[in-house]
Coordinates of C-alpha atoms and ligand atoms in Angstrom, one line a residue:
M1 CA -20.9 29.9 -23.5
N2 CA -20.7 26.8 -21.3
T3 CA -19.8 27.5 -17.6
H4 CA -18.6 24.6 -15.5
R5 CA -18.7 24.8 -11.7
L6 CA -15.5 23.4 -10.3
A7 CA -14.6 22.8 -6.6
V8 CA -10.9 22.9 -6.0
I9 CA -9.3 21.1 -3.1
P10 CA -5.6 22.0 -3.1
G11 CA -4.9 19.9 0.1
D12 CA -1.5 19.3 1.7
G13 CA 2.2 19.3 0.7
V14 CA 2.8 19.8 -3.0
G15 CA -1.0 19.6 -3.6
P16 CA -1.4 23.5 -3.7
E17 CA 1.6 23.9 -6.1
V18 CA 0.5 21.3 -8.6
T19 CA -3.2 22.5 -8.4
A20 CA -2.1 26.1 -9.0
S21 CA -0.3 24.9 -12.2
A22 CA -3.3 22.9 -13.3
L23 CA -5.4 26.1 -12.9
T24 CA -2.9 28.2 -14.9
V25 CA -3.3 25.8 -17.8
L26 CA -7.1 25.8 -17.3
D27 CA -7.2 29.6 -17.6
A28 CA -5.3 29.4 -20.9
V29 CA -7.6 26.7 -22.4
E30 CA -10.7 28.5 -21.4
E31 CA -9.7 31.5 -23.5
R32 CA -8.9 29.3 -26.5
Y33 CA -11.8 26.9 -26.4
G34 CA -14.6 29.2 -25.4
F35 CA -15.9 28.0 -22.1
T36 CA -15.6 29.3 -18.5
T37 CA -15.4 27.8 -15.0
E38 CA -16.6 29.1 -11.7
R39 CA -14.2 27.9 -9.0
T40 CA -14.8 27.3 -5.3
E41 CA -11.8 26.6 -3.2
V42 CA -12.5 24.0 -0.4
L43 CA -9.9 23.7 2.3
L44 CA -9.5 20.1 3.4
G45 CA -6.4 18.4 4.8
A46 CA -3.9 18.5 7.6
D47 CA -4.0 22.2 8.6
R48 CA -7.8 22.2 9.0
Y49 CA -7.8 18.9 10.8
L50 CA -5.1 20.0 13.2
D51 CA -6.9 23.3 13.9
T52 CA -10.5 22.1 14.2
G53 CA -10.4 18.3 14.3
E54 CA -12.6 18.2 11.1
L55 CA -12.0 15.8 8.2
L56 CA -14.9 15.8 5.6
T57 CA -18.0 17.3 7.2
E58 CA -21.6 17.1 6.0
Q59 CA -21.3 20.8 5.1
D60 CA -18.3 20.0 2.9
V61 CA -20.3 17.3 1.2
T62 CA -23.2 19.6 0.5
T63 CA -20.8 22.3 -0.8
L64 CA -19.0 19.9 -3.1
S65 CA -22.2 18.4 -4.3
G66 CA -23.2 21.7 -5.8
H67 CA -20.4 21.5 -8.4
D68 CA -20.0 19.8 -11.7
A69 CA -16.5 18.4 -10.9
I70 CA -13.8 18.4 -8.2
L71 CA -10.1 19.0 -8.8
F72 CA -8.0 17.5 -6.0
G73 CA -4.3 18.1 -5.3
A74 CA -3.0 15.8 -2.6
I75 CA -3.6 15.0 1.0
G76 CA -1.4 13.6 3.7
S77 CA 1.0 15.0 6.3
P78 CA 3.7 13.7 8.7
R79 CA 2.0 15.7 11.4
V80 CA -1.1 13.4 11.3
T81 CA -1.2 9.7 12.1
P82 CA -1.0 7.8 8.8
G83 CA -4.4 6.8 7.5
V84 CA -6.5 9.5 9.3
L85 CA -6.6 12.0 6.4
E86 CA -6.4 9.4 3.7
R87 CA -9.5 7.5 5.0
G88 CA -11.3 10.5 6.5
I89 CA -11.0 12.6 3.4
I90 CA -9.9 10.8 0.2
L91 CA -11.8 7.6 0.7
A92 CA -14.7 9.4 2.4
L93 CA -15.0 11.7 -0.7
R94 CA -14.9 8.8 -3.1
G95 CA -17.7 7.1 -1.2
A96 CA -19.8 10.2 -0.5
M97 CA -19.7 11.3 -4.1
R98 CA -20.4 7.7 -5.3
Q99 CA -17.4 7.7 -7.5
S100 CA -17.7 4.1 -8.5
V101 CA -14.6 3.8 -10.8
N102 CA -11.1 5.1 -10.6
L103 CA -9.8 5.6 -14.1
R104 CA -6.0 5.5 -14.4
P105 CA -4.4 5.8 -17.8
V106 CA -1.0 4.3 -18.3
R107 CA 0.4 6.0 -21.3
L108 CA 4.0 6.5 -22.2
Y109 CA 4.4 9.7 -24.0
P110 CA 7.1 10.1 -26.7
G111 CA 10.5 11.2 -25.3
V112 CA 9.5 10.5 -21.6
P113 CA 12.2 8.4 -19.9
T114 CA 10.9 5.0 -18.6
P115 CA 12.9 2.7 -16.5
I116 CA 11.9 -0.2 -18.8
A117 CA 14.7 -0.6 -21.4
G118 CA 13.5 -0.6 -25.0
L119 CA 9.9 0.2 -24.2
T120 CA 8.4 2.5 -26.9
P121 CA 5.2 4.7 -26.7
E122 CA 3.4 2.7 -29.3
R123 CA 3.5 -0.3 -27.0
C124 CA 2.3 1.4 -23.8
D125 CA -1.2 2.9 -24.0
L126 CA -3.6 1.2 -21.6
V127 CA -6.3 2.3 -19.1
V128 CA -6.9 0.7 -15.7
V129 CA -10.5 0.8 -14.5
R130 CA -10.3 0.3 -10.8
E131 CA -13.5 -0.4 -8.8
N132 CA -13.5 2.5 -6.4
T133 CA -15.9 1.9 -3.6
E134 CA -15.5 -1.6 -2.1
G135 CA -13.3 -4.7 -2.0
A136 CA -10.8 -4.5 0.8
Y137 CA -11.4 -0.8 1.1
V138 CA -14.9 -1.0 2.7
G139 CA -13.4 -0.7 6.1
T140 CA -15.3 -3.5 7.7
G141 CA -13.9 -6.1 10.0
S142 CA -12.9 -6.3 13.7
T143 CA -10.2 -7.2 16.1
V144 CA -10.5 -9.3 19.2
H145 CA -8.0 -9.7 22.0
R146 CA -6.2 -6.7 20.7
G147 CA -2.7 -6.2 22.1
T148 CA -2.4 -9.7 23.4
P149 CA -0.7 -12.8 21.8
A150 CA -4.2 -14.1 21.0
A151 CA -5.1 -11.0 18.9
V152 CA -7.3 -11.8 15.8
A153 CA -7.8 -9.2 13.1
V154 CA -10.5 -9.7 10.5
Q155 CA -10.5 -7.4 7.5
E156 CA -13.2 -8.1 5.0
S157 CA -13.3 -7.6 1.3
I158 CA -16.8 -6.9 0.1
N159 CA -17.8 -7.5 -3.6
T160 CA -21.3 -6.6 -4.7
W161 CA -22.8 -7.5 -8.0
Y162 CA -24.0 -3.9 -8.3
A163 CA -20.5 -2.4 -8.1
V164 CA -18.6 -5.1 -9.9
E165 CA -21.0 -5.2 -12.9
R166 CA -21.0 -1.4 -13.1
A167 CA -17.2 -1.2 -13.2
V168 CA -17.0 -4.0 -15.8
D169 CA -19.8 -2.4 -17.9
F170 CA -17.8 0.9 -17.9
A171 CA -14.6 -1.0 -19.0
F172 CA -16.4 -2.5 -22.0
R173 CA -17.9 0.8 -23.0
L174 CA -14.5 2.4 -22.9
A175 CA -13.0 -0.5 -24.8
E176 CA -15.6 0.0 -27.6
E177 CA -14.0 3.5 -28.1
R178 CA -10.5 2.1 -28.1
R179 CA -8.8 -1.2 -29.2
R180 CA -11.7 -3.4 -28.1
K181 CA -10.1 -5.5 -25.5
V182 CA -11.0 -5.9 -21.8
T183 CA -8.7 -7.8 -19.5
L184 CA -9.9 -8.8 -16.0
C185 CA -7.1 -8.6 -13.5
H186 CA -7.8 -10.6 -10.3
K187 CA -6.6 -13.6 -8.3
T188 CA -9.4 -16.0 -9.1
N189 CA -7.2 -19.1 -8.2
V190 CA -7.1 -18.1 -4.6
L191 CA -10.0 -15.5 -4.0
V192 CA -12.5 -18.0 -5.4
E193 CA -15.7 -16.3 -4.1
A194 CA -14.9 -12.8 -5.2
G195 CA -13.2 -14.1 -8.3
A196 CA -16.3 -16.0 -9.4
L197 CA -18.4 -12.8 -9.1
W198 CA -16.0 -10.8 -11.2
L199 CA -15.7 -13.6 -13.9
E200 CA -19.5 -13.8 -14.1
A201 CA -19.7 -10.0 -14.6
M202 CA -17.1 -10.3 -17.4
E203 CA -19.3 -13.1 -19.0
V204 CA -22.6 -11.3 -18.7
V205 CA -21.4 -7.9 -19.8
G206 CA -19.2 -9.4 -22.4
R207 CA -22.3 -10.9 -24.1
R208 CA -23.6 -7.4 -24.6
H209 CA -20.3 -6.5 -26.3
P210 CA -19.6 -9.4 -28.7
D211 CA -17.1 -7.3 -30.7
V212 CA -14.9 -6.7 -27.6
E213 CA -12.2 -9.3 -27.0
T214 CA -11.8 -10.5 -23.4
D215 CA -8.8 -11.7 -21.5
Y216 CA -7.9 -12.6 -17.9
V217 CA -4.7 -12.2 -16.0
H218 CA -3.8 -13.0 -12.4
V219 CA -2.6 -9.9 -10.5
D220 CA 0.8 -11.3 -9.8
A221 CA 1.3 -12.2 -13.4
M222 CA 0.1 -8.6 -14.3
C223 CA 3.0 -7.2 -12.3
M224 CA 5.3 -9.2 -14.7
H225 CA 3.4 -8.4 -18.0
L226 CA 2.7 -4.7 -17.4
P227 CA 6.4 -3.6 -17.4
V228 CA 7.6 -6.0 -20.2
S229 CA 4.6 -6.3 -22.5
P230 CA 2.1 -3.5 -21.8
E231 CA 0.9 -3.8 -25.5
R232 CA -1.0 -6.8 -24.3
F233 CA -3.5 -4.5 -22.5
D234 CA -6.1 -2.0 -23.7
V235 CA -8.6 -1.7 -20.9
V236 CA -7.8 -3.5 -17.6
V237 CA -10.6 -3.9 -15.1
T238 CA -9.8 -4.8 -11.5
D239 CA -10.8 -4.6 -7.9
N240 CA -10.0 -1.7 -5.6
L241 CA -6.9 -3.1 -3.9
F242 CA -5.3 -4.7 -7.0
G243 CA -6.0 -1.5 -8.9
D244 CA -4.3 0.6 -6.3
I245 CA -1.2 -1.6 -6.5
V246 CA -0.9 -2.2 -10.3
T247 CA -1.4 1.5 -11.0
D248 CA 1.6 2.5 -9.0
L249 CA 3.6 0.0 -11.1
G250 CA 1.9 1.5 -14.2
A251 CA 2.9 5.0 -13.1
V252 CA 6.6 4.0 -12.9
V253 CA 6.4 2.4 -16.4
Q254 CA 5.0 5.7 -17.8
G255 CA 7.7 7.8 -16.3
G256 CA 6.9 8.1 -12.6
L257 CA 4.3 9.2 -10.2
G258 CA 4.7 12.8 -11.2
V259 CA 3.1 12.3 -14.6
A260 CA 0.3 9.9 -13.7
A261 CA -3.3 11.1 -13.7
S262 CA -6.6 9.7 -12.4
G263 CA -10.3 10.4 -12.3
N264 CA -12.7 9.1 -9.7
L265 CA -15.9 8.9 -11.8
N266 CA -19.5 9.2 -10.7
L267 CA -21.0 7.3 -13.6
E268 CA -24.6 8.2 -12.9
G269 CA -24.0 12.0 -12.8
S270 CA -25.6 12.0 -9.3
A271 CA -22.6 13.8 -7.8
P272 CA -19.4 15.4 -9.1
S273 CA -16.5 13.3 -10.3
M274 CA -13.1 14.1 -8.8
F275 CA -9.7 14.3 -10.6
E276 CA -6.4 13.9 -8.8
P277 CA -2.8 13.1 -9.7
I278 CA -1.8 9.7 -8.5
H279 CA 1.1 11.1 -6.4
G280 CA 0.8 12.0 -2.8
S281 CA 1.5 15.2 -0.9
A282 CA 5.4 14.7 -1.0
P283 CA 6.0 16.8 2.1
D284 CA 9.7 16.4 1.7
I285 CA 9.8 18.5 -1.4
A286 CA 6.8 20.8 -0.7
G287 CA 7.3 24.5 -1.3
R288 CA 10.4 24.1 -3.5
G289 CA 8.8 24.1 -6.9
W290 CA 10.2 20.6 -7.5
A291 CA 7.0 18.7 -8.0
N292 CA 6.1 17.9 -11.6
P293 CA 2.7 19.4 -12.3
A294 CA 2.0 17.0 -15.3
G295 CA 0.0 14.5 -13.2
A296 CA -2.3 17.3 -11.9
V297 CA -2.5 19.0 -15.4
L298 CA -3.5 15.7 -17.1
S299 CA -6.0 15.0 -14.3
M300 CA -7.5 18.4 -15.1
A301 CA -7.6 17.4 -18.7
L302 CA -9.5 14.2 -17.8
C303 CA -11.9 16.4 -15.9
L304 CA -12.5 18.6 -19.0
S305 CA -13.1 15.5 -21.1
T306 CA -15.9 14.3 -18.8
L307 CA -17.4 17.8 -18.8
G308 CA -17.8 17.6 -22.6
E309 CA -14.7 19.7 -23.4
G310 CA -13.0 16.8 -25.2
A311 CA -11.1 19.0 -27.7
A312 CA -9.7 21.2 -25.0
A313 CA -8.7 18.2 -23.0
A314 CA -6.9 16.6 -25.9
A315 CA -5.0 19.8 -26.6
V316 CA -3.9 19.9 -22.9
E317 CA -2.7 16.3 -23.2
R318 CA -0.7 17.0 -26.4
A319 CA 0.8 20.2 -24.9
T320 CA 1.8 18.4 -21.7
A321 CA 3.3 15.5 -23.7
S322 CA 5.4 18.0 -25.8
V323 CA 6.7 19.7 -22.7
L324 CA 7.5 16.4 -20.9
A325 CA 9.5 15.3 -23.9
D326 CA 11.9 18.2 -23.5
L327 CA 12.4 18.1 -19.8
P328 CA 15.9 16.8 -18.7
G329 CA 14.3 15.0 -15.8
L330 CA 10.8 14.3 -14.5
A331 CA 11.0 15.7 -10.9
G332 CA 13.1 17.5 -8.4
E333 CA 16.1 19.5 -9.4
A334 CA 16.6 17.2 -12.4
M335 CA 13.4 18.7 -14.0
G336 CA 15.5 21.8 -14.8
A337 CA 12.4 24.0 -14.4
S338 CA 10.1 24.8 -11.5
T339 CA 6.6 23.5 -11.1
D340 CA 5.2 26.8 -12.3
E341 CA 7.6 27.1 -15.2
V342 CA 6.6 23.7 -16.5
A343 CA 2.9 24.9 -16.4
Q344 CA 3.9 28.1 -18.3
R345 CA 5.6 26.0 -20.9
I346 CA 2.5 23.8 -21.3
V347 CA 0.5 27.0 -21.9
G348 CA 3.1 28.1 -24.4
C349 CA 2.7 24.8 -26.3
L350 CA -1.1 25.2 -26.6
D351 CA -0.5 27.5 -29.5
T352 CA 2.6 26.2 -31.1
M353 CA 2.2 22.5 -30.6
D354 CA 2.7 19.8 -33.1
E355 CA -0.6 18.0 -33.6
T356 CA 1.2 14.8 -34.4
V357 CA 3.0 14.6 -31.1
L358 CA 0.7 11.7 -30.1
S359 CA 0.3 9.0 -32.7
A360 CA -2.5 7.1 -31.0
P361 CA -5.9 8.6 -30.3
S362 CA -6.4 10.5 -27.1
L363 CA -8.3 9.0 -24.2
M364 CA -9.6 12.5 -23.6
E365 CA -11.8 12.2 -26.7
Q366 CA -12.9 8.7 -26.0
L367 CA -14.1 9.6 -22.5
A368 CA -16.6 12.1 -23.6
V369 CA -18.4 9.5 -25.7
V370 CA -18.3 6.9 -22.9
R371 CA -19.7 9.4 -20.4
A372 CA -22.6 10.3 -22.6
G373 CA -23.4 6.6 -22.9
M374 CA -23.2 6.1 -19.2
R375 CA -25.7 8.8 -18.5
D376 CA -28.1 7.2 -20.9
R377 CA -27.9 4.0 -18.9
A378 CA -28.6 5.8 -15.6
Ligands
IPM401 C1 -4.4 6.2 -4.2 C2 -3.9 6.2 -2.8 C3 -5.1 6.0 -1.9 C4 -5.7 4.7 -2.2 C5 -4.8 6.2 -0.4 C6 -4.1 7.5 -0.1 C7 -6.0 6.0 0.5 O1 -2.9 5.3 -2.6 O2 -5.3 7.1 -4.6 O3 -4.0 5.3 -5.0 O4 -5.2 3.6 -1.6 O5 -6.6 4.6 -3.0
MN402 MN1 -2.4 4.2 -4.4

């Protein structure tokens, strides 16, 4: 029987609640799909930082590195200066674990309310591949004359061929398993230097995949097309900052931050990938059972798919979609059930679910194939 070593970082706010729900569902699929996990809880976040001053230590990195994957809840607290935990833990982890792409599916499940009038699930099934290690997120730059009227702040965006080509290559491999279309989202009309590098990567990698159609969209136009014509997109590849922004928009289109999942993928297999719901720690609703666990559960499913448990992952996706379809609302009191009850319903659906709840193929099965191909390249 396969055993996967999982590190679990519940984090702050609603993080522990939604992570507990994801683990409840994981327990249930392990029994049904014949694999096991060994789990190590790693406490990172506001409490530890306020107690000890520690963010992500070398010891944490060593501990986490000894696992096959990481499940992450959420980090952030009003008790800590904004940015300290986010940069010191989330971004530090993505860098330390060389998680070079952030994969963010934007899929509208049947019956899930979307604010976009008339949008149907068949028209909304795309995946954003966000470069995850550089761009404006590298944290380089400087300020001179700080605090004076002459202050100058320089914040650089770094784009290396190495990282850009790798993200674009992954996007094409994923598209091969899907509807065979890759769209570059950038701002090449203004960011001409970075833009040229991304365009060249599209060109070079595209030649290796002649059967994949390529397209380009400026990021501002993307914000218009994504809500009104998501069917235009299959795999969208973009830089770190644009990817951050457009995936919040994507999350709203698919029903809200509570249902959106993501995976930070280490494509070489040199360190664990990390899976986290897109939502933050939501301290205002923490402890009330109001958080929707779907984002965390679907992130756990993405995790399973990259560990080679594609069938289990697809079952979790279908069960989650069935439960979401029947909820009166997607978060808070409107959800009509607590975080834990939603998880229990997902477990209940694993046995009774309608296999046809999703008409299009599941990303969960596509990922296992892509991952195998990536390891071959490494
Ligand atoms: C996300 C978040 C993070 C990001 C923050 C918390 C650093 O917004 O995962 O999208 O900007 O990447
Ligand atoms: Mn974000």
